[in-house]
Each structure stands twice: as structure tokens, then as C-alpha cells.
mmCIF file of C-alpha atoms in Angstrom:
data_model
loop_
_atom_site.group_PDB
_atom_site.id
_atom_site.type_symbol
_atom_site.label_atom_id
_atom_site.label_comp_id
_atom_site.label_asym_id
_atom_site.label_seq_id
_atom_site.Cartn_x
_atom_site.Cartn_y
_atom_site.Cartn_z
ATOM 1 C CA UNK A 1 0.000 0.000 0.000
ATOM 2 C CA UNK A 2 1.448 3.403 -1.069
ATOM 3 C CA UNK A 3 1.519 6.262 2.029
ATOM 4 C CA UNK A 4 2.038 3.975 5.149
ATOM 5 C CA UNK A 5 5.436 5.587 5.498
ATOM 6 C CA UNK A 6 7.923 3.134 3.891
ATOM 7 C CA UNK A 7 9.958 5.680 2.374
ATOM 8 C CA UNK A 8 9.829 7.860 5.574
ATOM 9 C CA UNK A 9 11.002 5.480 7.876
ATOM 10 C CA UNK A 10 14.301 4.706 4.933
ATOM 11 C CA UNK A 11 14.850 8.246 4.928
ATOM 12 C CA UNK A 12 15.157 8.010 8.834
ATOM 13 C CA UNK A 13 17.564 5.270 8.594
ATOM 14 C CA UNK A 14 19.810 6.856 6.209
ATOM 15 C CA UNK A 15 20.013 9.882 8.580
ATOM 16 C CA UNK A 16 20.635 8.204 11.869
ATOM 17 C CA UNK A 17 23.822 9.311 12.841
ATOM 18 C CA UNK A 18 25.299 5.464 13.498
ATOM 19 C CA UNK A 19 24.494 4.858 9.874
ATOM 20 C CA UNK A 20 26.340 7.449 8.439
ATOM 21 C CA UNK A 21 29.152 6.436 10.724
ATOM 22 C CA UNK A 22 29.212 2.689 9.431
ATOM 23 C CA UNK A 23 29.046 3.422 5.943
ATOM 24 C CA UNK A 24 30.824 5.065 3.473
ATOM 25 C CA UNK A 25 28.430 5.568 0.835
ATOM 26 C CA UNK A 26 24.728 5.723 1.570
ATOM 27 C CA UNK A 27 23.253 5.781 -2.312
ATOM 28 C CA UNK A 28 19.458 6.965 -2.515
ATOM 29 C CA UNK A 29 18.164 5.332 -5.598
ATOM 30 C CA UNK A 30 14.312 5.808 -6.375
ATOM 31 C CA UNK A 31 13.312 3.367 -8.765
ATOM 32 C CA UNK A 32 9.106 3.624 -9.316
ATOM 33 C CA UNK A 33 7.482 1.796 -11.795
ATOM 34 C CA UNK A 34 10.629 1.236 -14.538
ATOM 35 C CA UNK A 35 13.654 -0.973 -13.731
ATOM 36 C CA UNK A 36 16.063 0.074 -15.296
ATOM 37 C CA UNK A 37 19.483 -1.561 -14.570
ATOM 38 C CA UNK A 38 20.984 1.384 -16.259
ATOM 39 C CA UNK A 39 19.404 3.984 -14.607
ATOM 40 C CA UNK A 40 19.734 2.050 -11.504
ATOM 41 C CA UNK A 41 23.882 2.169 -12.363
ATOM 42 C CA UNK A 42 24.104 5.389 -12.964
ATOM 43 C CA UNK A 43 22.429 6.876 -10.149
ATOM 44 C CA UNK A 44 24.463 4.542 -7.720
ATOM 45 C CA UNK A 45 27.765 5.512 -9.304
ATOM 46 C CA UNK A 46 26.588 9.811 -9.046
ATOM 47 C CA UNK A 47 25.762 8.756 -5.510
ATOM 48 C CA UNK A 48 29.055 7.255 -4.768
ATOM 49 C CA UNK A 49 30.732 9.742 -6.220
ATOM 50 C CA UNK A 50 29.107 12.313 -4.886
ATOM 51 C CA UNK A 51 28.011 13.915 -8.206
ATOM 52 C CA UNK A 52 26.458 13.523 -11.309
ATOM 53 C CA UNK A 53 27.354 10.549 -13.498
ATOM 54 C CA UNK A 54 26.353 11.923 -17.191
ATOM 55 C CA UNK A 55 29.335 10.978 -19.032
ATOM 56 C CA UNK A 56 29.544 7.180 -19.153
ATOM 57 C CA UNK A 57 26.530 5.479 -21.285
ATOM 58 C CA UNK A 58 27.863 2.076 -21.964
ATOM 59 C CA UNK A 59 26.373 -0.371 -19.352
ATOM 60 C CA UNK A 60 29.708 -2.373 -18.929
ATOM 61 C CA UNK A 61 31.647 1.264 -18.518
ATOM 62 C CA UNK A 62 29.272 2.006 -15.297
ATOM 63 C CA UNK A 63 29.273 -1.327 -13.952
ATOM 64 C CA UNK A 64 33.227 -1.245 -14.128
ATOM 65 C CA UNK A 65 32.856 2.670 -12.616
ATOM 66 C CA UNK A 66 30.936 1.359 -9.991
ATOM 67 C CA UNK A 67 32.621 -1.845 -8.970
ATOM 68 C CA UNK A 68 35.857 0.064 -8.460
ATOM 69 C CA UNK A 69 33.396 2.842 -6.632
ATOM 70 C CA UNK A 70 32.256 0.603 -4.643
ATOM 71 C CA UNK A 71 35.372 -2.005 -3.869
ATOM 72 C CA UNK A 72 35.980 -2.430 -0.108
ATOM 73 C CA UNK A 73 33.880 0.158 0.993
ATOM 74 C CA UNK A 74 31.007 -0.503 3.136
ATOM 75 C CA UNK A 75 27.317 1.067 1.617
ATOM 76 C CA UNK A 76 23.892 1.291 2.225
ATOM 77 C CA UNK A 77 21.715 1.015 -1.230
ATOM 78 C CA UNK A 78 18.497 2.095 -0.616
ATOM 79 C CA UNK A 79 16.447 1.132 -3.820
ATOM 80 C CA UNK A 80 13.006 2.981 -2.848
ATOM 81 C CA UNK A 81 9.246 2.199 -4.383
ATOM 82 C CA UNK A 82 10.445 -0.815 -6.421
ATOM 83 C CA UNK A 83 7.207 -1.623 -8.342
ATOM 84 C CA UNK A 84 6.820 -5.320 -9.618
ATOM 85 C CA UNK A 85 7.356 -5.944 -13.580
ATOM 86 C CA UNK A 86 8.989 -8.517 -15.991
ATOM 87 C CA UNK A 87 11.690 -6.467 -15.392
ATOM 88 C CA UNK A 88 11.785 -7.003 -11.949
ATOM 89 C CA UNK A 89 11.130 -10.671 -12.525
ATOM 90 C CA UNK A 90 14.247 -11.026 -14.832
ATOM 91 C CA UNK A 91 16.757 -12.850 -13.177
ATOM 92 C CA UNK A 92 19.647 -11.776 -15.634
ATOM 93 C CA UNK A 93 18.636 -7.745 -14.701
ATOM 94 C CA UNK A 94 18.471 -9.210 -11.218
ATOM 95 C CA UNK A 95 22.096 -10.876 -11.520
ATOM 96 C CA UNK A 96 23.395 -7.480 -13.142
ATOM 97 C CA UNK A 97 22.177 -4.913 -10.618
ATOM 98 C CA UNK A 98 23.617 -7.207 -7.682
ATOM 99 C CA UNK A 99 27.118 -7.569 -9.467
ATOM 100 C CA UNK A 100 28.882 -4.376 -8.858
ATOM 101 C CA UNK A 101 27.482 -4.816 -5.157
ATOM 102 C CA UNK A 102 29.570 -7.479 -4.767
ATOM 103 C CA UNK A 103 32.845 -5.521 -4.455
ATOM 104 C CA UNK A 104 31.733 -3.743 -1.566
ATOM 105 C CA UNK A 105 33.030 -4.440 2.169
ATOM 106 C CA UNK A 106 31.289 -7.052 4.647
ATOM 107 C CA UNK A 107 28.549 -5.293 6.047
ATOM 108 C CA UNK A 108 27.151 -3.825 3.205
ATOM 109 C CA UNK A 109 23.628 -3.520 2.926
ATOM 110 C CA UNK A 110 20.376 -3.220 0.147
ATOM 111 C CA UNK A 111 17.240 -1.449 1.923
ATOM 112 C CA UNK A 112 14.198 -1.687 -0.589
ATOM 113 C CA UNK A 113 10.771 -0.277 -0.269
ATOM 114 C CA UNK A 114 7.991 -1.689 -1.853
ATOM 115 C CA UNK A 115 4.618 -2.248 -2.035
ATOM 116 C CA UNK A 116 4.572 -5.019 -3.236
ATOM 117 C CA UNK A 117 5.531 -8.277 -1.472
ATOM 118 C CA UNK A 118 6.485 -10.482 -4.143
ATOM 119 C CA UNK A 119 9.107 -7.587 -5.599
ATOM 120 C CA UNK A 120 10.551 -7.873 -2.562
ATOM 121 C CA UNK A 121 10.694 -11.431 -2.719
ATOM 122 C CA UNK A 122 12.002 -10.941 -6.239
ATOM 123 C CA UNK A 123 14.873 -9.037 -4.913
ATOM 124 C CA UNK A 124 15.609 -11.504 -2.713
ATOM 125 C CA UNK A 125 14.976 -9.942 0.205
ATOM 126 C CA UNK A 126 15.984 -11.957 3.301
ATOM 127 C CA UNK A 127 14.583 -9.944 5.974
ATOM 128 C CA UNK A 128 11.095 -8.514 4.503
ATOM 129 C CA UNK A 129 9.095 -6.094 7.331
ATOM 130 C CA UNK A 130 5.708 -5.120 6.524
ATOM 131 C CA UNK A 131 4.556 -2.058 7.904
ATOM 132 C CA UNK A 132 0.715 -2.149 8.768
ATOM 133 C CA UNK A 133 -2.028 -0.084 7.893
ATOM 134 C CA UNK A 134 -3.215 2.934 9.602
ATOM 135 C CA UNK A 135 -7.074 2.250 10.828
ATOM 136 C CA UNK A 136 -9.381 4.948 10.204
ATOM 137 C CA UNK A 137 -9.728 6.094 13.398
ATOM 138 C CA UNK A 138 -5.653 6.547 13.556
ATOM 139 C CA UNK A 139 -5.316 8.265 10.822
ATOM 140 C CA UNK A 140 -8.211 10.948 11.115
ATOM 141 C CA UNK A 141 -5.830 11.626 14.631
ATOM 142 C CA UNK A 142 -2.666 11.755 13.405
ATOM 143 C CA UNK A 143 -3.992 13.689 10.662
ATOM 144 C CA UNK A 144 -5.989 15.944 12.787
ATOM 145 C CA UNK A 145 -2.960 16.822 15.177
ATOM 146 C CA UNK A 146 -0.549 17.474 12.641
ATOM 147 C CA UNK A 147 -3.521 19.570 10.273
ATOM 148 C CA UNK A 148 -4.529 21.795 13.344
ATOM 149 C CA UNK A 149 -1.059 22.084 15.396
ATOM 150 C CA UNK A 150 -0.157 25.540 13.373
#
């Protein structure tokens, strides 16, 4: 379900200040309804870098960039609002995206949001946590107390 506060609570964890401590490259990657291994590449590689990656285009050049980005470092990837897809389903798109993570330092960890179980499962997410529903009642508070506290 969209708007439970998936992405929130990411954006909390890349912030805390023992996370930025423990890794060296926290990469933000917001994926929606299109995966796109490329896309996916590059904004990994600007991320690790710490600017804009516009110059490479060939998909083995950025993989290459990013493995040596990446190599013995610990990171956080944080692939938010993965949607499901054939894309996502692909197991060769799967096996590419997770290569260049490979050179990375124990400890290194892949964060995905979702909303939709079985792209998490696609992912091969180990550790899946749902987050529940608001009831009606819950939200019409929280929504009442943040709406009238100015």
C-alpha cells in the first residue's frame, strides 16, 4: 500500500547518525514503476561519487565505474518504491544490478521499499518487514494533530 510511510522510515535510517558512521556511501536510488538496470547504475555511481554521473553510457563502462566505486567500501543502497514488472522478474537484470554490489566491504547492505511483497521477494529480500495499515480512526488523529497544530 502506497503512504504507510515506507519511504519515511528509509529516509530516517539513512540519517541516523550510526548509519552514516558505518558506511561510506549511503546511495538513494528511487526506482518507481521502470527498472532500469541502467538507470539504476548510474544513479548509484553519481551517488558514490558524490556527483552527477552523465558521461559514461555504456552499461559495462558504469558497472566497471561502480565496482571500483564501490570495492571495499562498506554502503547502504536504498532502492526505494520498487514496483513489480517482468523487469523485476528477470533474473539476468536481477544478476546485473547485484554484481557491482559485490565488491563492496562485509557489512554492506540493500534497503528496498515496496509495495509489493512479491518484488521484494524478487529481490531476494531476506529480511522482509511489513509495515501495517493505519485504521481509520488513527489516521483521522494523526492527521488531525498534525492539520490543526499551526
Amino acid at each position: 500500500l502506497g503512504g504507510v510511510g515506507k519511504t519515511t522510515l528509509a529516509q530516517h535510517v539513512c540519517t541516523f547518525e550510526r548509519t552514516e558512521n558505518y558506511f561510506k556511501h549511503i546511495m538513494w536510488i528511487q526506482v518507481n514503476q521502470i527498472f532500469s538496470v541502467h538507470g539504476i547504475y548510474r544513479q548509484m555511481l553519481g551517488a558514490a561519487l558524490g556527483e552527477p554521473c552523465h558521461e559514461f553510457s555504456n552499461l559495462d563502462t558504469l558497472q566497471m565505474k561502480l565496482e571500483a566505486a564501490l570495492r571495499g567500501k562498506r554502503f547502504l543502497l536504498v532502492l526505494d518504491d520498487v514496483w513489480t514488472g517482468k523487469d523485476v522478474n528477470d533474473e539476468y537484470k536481477l544478476d546485473q544490478l547485484c554484481s557491482p554490489l559485490k565488491a563492496g566491504d562485509t557489512g554492506s547492505k540493500v534497503l528496498v521499499t515496496t509495495r509489493f511483497a512479491d518484488a521484494a521477494k524478487y529481490l531476494g529480500c531476506h529480511s522482509p518487514m511489513q509495515i501495517p495499515d493505519l485504521n481509520e480512526m488513527d489516521f483521522y488523529n494523526l492527521f488531525m494533530h498534525y492539520a490543526l497544530r499551526a
